[in-house]
Coordinates of N, CA and C and ligand atoms in Angstrom, one line a residue:
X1161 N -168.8 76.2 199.9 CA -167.8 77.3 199.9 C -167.8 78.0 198.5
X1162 N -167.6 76.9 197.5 CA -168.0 77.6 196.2 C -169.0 78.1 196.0
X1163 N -170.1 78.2 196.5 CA -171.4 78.6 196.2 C -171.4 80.3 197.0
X1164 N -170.9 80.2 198.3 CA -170.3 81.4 199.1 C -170.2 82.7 198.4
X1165 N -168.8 82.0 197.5 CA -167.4 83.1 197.1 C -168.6 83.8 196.2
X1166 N -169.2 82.8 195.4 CA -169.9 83.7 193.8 C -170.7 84.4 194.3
X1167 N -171.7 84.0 195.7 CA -172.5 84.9 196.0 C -171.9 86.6 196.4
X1168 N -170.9 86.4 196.7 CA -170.2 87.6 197.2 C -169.7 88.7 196.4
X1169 N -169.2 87.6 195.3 CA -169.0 88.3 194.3 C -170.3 88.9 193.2
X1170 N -170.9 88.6 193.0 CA -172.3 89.4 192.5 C -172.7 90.2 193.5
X1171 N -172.6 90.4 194.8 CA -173.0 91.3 195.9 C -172.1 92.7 195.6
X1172 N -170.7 92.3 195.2 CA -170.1 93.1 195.0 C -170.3 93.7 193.7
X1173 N -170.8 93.1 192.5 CA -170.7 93.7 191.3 C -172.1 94.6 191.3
X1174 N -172.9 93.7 192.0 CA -174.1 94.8 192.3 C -174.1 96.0 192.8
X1175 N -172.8 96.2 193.8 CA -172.9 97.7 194.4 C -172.2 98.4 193.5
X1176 N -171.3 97.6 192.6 CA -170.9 98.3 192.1 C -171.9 99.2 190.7
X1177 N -172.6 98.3 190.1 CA -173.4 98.9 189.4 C -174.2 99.7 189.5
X1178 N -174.3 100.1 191.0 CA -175.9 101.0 191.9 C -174.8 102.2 192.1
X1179 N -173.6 101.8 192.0 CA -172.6 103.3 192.0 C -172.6 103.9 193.4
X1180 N -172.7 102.4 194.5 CA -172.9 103.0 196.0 C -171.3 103.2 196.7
X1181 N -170.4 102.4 195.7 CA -169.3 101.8 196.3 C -168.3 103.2 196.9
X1182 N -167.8 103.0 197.9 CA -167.0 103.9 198.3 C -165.3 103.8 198.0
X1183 N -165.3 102.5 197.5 CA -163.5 102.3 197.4 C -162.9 102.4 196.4
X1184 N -164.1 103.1 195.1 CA -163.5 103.1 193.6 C -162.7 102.3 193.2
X1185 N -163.2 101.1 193.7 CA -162.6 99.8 192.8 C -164.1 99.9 191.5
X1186 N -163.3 99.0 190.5 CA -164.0 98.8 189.4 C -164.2 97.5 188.7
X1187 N -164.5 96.4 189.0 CA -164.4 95.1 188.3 C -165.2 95.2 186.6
X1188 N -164.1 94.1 185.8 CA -164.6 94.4 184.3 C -165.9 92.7 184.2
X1189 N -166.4 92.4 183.5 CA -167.2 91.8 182.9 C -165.9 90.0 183.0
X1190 N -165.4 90.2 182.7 CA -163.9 89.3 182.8 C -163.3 89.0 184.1
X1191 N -163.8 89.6 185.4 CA -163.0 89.1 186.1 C -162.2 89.8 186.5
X1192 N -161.5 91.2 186.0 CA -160.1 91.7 186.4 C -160.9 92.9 186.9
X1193 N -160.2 93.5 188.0 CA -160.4 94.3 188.6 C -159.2 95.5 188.5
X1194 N -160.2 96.6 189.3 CA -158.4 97.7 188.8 C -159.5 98.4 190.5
X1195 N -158.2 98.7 191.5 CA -158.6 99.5 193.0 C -157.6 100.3 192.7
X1196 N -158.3 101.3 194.1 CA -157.7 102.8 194.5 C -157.0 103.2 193.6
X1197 N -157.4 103.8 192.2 CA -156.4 104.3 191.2 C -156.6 105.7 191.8
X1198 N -155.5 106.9 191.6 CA -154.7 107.8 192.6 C -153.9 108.5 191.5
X1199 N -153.7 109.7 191.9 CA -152.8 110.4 190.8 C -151.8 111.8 192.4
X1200 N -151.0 112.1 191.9 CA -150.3 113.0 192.6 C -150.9 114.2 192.1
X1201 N -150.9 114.9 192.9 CA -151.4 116.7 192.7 C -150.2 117.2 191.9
X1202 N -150.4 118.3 191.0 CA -149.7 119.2 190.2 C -149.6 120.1 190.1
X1203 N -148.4 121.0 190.1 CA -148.3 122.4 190.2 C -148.8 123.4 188.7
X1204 N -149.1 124.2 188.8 CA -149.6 125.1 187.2 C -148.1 125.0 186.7
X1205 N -148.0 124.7 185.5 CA -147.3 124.6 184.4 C -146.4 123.3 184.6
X1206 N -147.0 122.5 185.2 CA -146.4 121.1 185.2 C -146.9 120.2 184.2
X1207 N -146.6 119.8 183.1 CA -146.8 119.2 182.0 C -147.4 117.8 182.0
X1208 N -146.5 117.3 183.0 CA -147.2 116.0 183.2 C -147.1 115.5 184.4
X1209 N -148.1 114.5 185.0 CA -148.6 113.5 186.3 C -148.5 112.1 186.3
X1210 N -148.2 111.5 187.5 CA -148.4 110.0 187.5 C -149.5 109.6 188.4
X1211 N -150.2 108.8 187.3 CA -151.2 108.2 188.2 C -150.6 106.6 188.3
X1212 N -151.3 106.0 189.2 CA -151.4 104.5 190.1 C -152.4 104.1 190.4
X1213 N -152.2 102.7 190.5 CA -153.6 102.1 191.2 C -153.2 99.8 190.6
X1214 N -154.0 99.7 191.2 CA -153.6 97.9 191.6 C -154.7 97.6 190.9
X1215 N -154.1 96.4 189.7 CA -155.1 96.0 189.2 C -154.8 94.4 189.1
X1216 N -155.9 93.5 189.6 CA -156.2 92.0 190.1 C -156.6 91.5 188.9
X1217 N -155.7 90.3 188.3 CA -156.4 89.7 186.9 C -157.3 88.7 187.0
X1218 N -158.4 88.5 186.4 CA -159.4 87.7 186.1 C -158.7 86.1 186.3
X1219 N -159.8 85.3 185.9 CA -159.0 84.0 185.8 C -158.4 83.6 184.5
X1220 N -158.3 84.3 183.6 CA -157.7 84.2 182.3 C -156.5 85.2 182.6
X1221 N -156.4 86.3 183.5 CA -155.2 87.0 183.2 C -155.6 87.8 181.6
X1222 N -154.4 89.1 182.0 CA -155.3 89.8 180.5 C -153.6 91.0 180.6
X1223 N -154.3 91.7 179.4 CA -153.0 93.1 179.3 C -153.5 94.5 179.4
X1224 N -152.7 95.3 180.1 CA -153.1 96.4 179.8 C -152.7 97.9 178.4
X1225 N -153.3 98.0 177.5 CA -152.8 98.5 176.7 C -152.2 99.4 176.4
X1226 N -153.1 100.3 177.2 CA -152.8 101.7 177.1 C -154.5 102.9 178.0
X1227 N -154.7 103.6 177.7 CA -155.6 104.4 178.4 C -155.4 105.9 178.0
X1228 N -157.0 106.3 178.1 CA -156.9 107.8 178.0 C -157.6 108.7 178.7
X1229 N -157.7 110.0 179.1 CA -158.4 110.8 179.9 C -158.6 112.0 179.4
X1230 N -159.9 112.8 180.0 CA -160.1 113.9 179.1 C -159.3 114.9 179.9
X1231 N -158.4 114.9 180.9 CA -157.9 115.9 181.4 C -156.4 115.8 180.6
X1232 N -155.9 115.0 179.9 CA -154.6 115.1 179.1 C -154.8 114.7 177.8
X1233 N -153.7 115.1 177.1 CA -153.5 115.1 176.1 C -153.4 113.5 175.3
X1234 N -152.4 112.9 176.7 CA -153.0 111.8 176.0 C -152.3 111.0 177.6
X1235 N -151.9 109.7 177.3 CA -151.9 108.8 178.7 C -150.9 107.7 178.0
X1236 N -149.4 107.7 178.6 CA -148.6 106.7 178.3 C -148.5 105.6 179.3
X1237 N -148.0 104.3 179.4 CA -147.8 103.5 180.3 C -146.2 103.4 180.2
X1238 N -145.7 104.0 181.9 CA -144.4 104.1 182.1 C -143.8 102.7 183.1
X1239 N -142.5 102.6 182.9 CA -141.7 101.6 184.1 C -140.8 102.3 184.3
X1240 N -140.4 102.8 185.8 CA -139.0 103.5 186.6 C -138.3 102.6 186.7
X1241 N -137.0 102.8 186.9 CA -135.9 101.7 187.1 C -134.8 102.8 187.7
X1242 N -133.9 102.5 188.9 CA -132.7 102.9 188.9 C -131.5 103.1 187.7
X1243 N -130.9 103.7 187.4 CA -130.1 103.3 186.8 C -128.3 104.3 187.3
X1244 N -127.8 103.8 187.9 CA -126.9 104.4 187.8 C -127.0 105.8 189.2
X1245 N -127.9 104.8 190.5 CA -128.2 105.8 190.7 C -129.4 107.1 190.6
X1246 N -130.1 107.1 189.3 CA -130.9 107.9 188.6 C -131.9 107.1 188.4
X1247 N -132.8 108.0 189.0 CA -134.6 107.2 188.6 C -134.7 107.5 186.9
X1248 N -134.8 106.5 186.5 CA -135.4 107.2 184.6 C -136.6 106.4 184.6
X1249 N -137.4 107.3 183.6 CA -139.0 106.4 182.9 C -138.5 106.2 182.1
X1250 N -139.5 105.3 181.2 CA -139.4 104.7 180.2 C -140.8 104.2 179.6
X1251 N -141.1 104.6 178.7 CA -142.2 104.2 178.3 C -142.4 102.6 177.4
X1252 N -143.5 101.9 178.0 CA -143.6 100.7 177.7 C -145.2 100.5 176.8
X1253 N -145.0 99.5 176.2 CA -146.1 99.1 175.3 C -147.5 98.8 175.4
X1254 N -147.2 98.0 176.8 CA -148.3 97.1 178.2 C -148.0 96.8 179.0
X1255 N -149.0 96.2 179.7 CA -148.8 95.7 181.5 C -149.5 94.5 181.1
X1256 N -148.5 93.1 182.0 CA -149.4 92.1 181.7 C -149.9 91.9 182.8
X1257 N -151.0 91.4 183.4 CA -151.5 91.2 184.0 C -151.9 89.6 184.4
X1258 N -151.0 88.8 185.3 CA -151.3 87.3 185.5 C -152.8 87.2 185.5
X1259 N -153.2 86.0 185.4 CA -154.1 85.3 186.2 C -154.2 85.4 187.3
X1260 N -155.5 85.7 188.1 CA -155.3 86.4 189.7 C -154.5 86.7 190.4
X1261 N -153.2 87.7 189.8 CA -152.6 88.2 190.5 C -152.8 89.6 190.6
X1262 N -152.0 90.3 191.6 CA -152.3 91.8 191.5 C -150.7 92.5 191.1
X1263 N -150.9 93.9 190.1 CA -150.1 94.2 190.0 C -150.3 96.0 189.7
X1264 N -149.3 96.4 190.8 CA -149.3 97.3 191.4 C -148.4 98.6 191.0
X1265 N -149.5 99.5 190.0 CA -148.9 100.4 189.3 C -148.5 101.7 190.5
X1266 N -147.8 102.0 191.2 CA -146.9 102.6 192.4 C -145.5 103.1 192.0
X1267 N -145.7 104.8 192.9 CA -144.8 105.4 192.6 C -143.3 104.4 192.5
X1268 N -142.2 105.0 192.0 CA -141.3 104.1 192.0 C -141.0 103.2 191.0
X1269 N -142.2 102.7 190.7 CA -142.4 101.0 189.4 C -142.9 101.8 188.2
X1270 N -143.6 100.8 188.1 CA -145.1 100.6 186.9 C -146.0 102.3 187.2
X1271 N -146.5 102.6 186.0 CA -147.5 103.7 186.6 C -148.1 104.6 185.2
X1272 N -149.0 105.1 185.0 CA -149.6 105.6 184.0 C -149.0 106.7 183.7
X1273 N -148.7 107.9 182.8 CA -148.4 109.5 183.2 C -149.4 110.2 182.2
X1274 N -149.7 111.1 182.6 CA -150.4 112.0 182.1 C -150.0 112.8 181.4
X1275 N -149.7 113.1 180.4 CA -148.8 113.5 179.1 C -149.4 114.9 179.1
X1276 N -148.8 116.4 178.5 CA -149.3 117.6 178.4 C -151.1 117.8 179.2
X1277 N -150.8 117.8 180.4 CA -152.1 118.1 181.1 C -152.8 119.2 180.9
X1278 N -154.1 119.5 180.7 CA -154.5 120.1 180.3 C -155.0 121.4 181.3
X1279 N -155.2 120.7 182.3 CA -155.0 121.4 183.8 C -154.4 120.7 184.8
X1280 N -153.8 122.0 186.0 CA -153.2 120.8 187.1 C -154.4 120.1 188.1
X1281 N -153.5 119.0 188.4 CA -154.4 118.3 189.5 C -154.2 118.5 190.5
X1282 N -155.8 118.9 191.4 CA -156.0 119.4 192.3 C -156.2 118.4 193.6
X1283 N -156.0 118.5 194.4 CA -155.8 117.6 195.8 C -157.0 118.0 196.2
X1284 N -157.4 116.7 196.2 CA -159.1 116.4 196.8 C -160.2 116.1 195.1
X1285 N -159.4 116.6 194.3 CA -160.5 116.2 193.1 C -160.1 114.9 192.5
X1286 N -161.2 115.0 191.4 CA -161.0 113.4 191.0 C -161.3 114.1 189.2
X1287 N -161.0 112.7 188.4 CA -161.5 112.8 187.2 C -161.8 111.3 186.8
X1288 N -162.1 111.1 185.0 CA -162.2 109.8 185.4 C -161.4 109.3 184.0
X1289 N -160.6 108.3 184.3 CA -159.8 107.9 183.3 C -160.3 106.2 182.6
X1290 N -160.1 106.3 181.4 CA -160.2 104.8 180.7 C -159.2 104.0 180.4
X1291 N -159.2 103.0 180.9 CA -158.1 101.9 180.8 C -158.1 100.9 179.7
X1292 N -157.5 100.8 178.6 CA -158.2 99.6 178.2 C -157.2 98.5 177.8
X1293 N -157.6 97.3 177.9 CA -157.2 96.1 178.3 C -157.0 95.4 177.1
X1294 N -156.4 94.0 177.0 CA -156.5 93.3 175.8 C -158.1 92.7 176.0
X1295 N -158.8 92.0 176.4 CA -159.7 91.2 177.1 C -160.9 91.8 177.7
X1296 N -160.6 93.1 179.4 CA -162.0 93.3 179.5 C -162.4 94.3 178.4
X1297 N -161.4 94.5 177.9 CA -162.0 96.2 177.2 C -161.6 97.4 177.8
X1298 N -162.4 98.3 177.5 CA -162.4 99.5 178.1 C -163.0 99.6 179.8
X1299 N -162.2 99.9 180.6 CA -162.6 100.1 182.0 C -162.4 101.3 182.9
X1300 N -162.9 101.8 182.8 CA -163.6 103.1 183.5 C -163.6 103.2 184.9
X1301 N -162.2 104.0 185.6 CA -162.4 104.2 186.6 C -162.0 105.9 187.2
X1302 N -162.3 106.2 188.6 CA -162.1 107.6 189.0 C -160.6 107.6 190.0
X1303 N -159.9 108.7 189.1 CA -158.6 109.0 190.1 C -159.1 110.0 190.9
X1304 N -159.1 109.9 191.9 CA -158.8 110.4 193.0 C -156.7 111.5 193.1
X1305 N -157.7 112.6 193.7 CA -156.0 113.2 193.4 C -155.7 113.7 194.6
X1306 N -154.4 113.0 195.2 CA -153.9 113.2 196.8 C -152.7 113.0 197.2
X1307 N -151.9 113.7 197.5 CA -150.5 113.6 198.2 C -149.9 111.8 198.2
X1308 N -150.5 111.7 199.1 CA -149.9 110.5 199.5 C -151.0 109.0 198.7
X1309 N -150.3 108.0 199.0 CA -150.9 106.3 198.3 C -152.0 106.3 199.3
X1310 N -153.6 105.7 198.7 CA -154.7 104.6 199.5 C -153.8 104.0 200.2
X1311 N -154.8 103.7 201.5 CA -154.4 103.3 202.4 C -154.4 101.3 201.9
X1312 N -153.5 101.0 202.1 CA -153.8 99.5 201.7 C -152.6 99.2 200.4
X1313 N -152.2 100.6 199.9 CA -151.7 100.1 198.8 C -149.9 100.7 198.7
X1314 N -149.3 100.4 198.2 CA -147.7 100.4 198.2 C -147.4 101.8 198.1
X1315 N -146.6 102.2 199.0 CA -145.8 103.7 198.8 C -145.0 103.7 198.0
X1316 N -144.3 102.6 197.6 CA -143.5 102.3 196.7 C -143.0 101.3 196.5
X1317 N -142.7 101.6 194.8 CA -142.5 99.5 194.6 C -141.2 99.6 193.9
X1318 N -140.0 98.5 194.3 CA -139.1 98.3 193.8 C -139.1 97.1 192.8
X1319 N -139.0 97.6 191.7 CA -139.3 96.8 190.8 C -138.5 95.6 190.6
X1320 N -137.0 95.5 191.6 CA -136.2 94.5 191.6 C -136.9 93.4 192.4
X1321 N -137.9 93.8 193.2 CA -138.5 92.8 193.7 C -138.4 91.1 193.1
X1322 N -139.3 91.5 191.7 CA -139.7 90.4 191.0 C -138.7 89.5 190.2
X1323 N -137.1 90.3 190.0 CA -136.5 89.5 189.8 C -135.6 89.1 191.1
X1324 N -135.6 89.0 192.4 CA -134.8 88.3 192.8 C -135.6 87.1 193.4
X1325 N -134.7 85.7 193.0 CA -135.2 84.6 193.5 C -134.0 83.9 194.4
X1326 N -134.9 83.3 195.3 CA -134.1 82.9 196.8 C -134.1 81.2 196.6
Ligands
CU382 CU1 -143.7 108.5 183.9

């Protein structure tokens, strides 16, 4: 079984390196992965965007630091929260990323923004943004820019999730 999993997994890292893959997932050298990263379309003189996308930690678990892209100015890491009623951002420092878990930068939660954009984002295009991590490094993936979440992945995340325990 162990011998299985690894084969599958170099099967995968291989397509990914041939650049055949169609699900713009991106696995790092470490083990952590980052899928369907996604941004919302933007109107002309809209300043800034939120991108998303699910990223699976390696077996060491790792952080995300921050990231940049050539279509903005620059690229913060945000958390929404209710408060009072009122969706507010907030800008945060990093994302930790467990040990093989996934966590899911989605409208609502967790999620990148796109700070003074340099153009708006067009539905149906893509660009390609850098992530970088405590651990893998720098990780290089393509947002895709479309209305609605990949299919597979959270329309929205309530970030109260994780604190309630049953
Ligand atoms: Cu934001």
């Amino acid at each position: 079984m162990k011998f299985k999993h690894t084969l599958a997994l170099s099967l995968v890292t291989a397509t990914l390196a041939l650049g055949t893959t169609a699900s713009h997932a991106q696995t790092a050298p470490t083990g952590l992965k980052v899928e369907a990263p996604w941004a919302r379309p933007t109107v002309q003189g809209q300043a800034a965007g939120g991108g998303f996308l699910r990223i699976v930690g390696g077996p060491a678990g790792d952080k995300l630091l921050g990231a940049s892209t050539d279509i903005a100015a620059r690229v913060e890491l945000h958390t929404m929260s209710m408060d009072d009623n009122v969706m507010r951002m907030r800008q945060i420092d990093s994302i930790d990323v467990p040990a093989g878990k996934a966590v899911d930068l989605a409208p609502g939660g967790l999620h990148v923004m796109f700070m003074d954009l340099k153009t708006p984002l067009k539905t149906g295009s893509s660009f390609p943004l850098t992530l970088r991590f405590e651990k893998a490094g720098a990780v290089k993936v393509d947002v895709k820019v479309q209305p609605a979440p990949p299919a597979g992945t959270p329309a929205m995340k309530s970030e109260h999730k994780h604190d309630h325990k049953h």
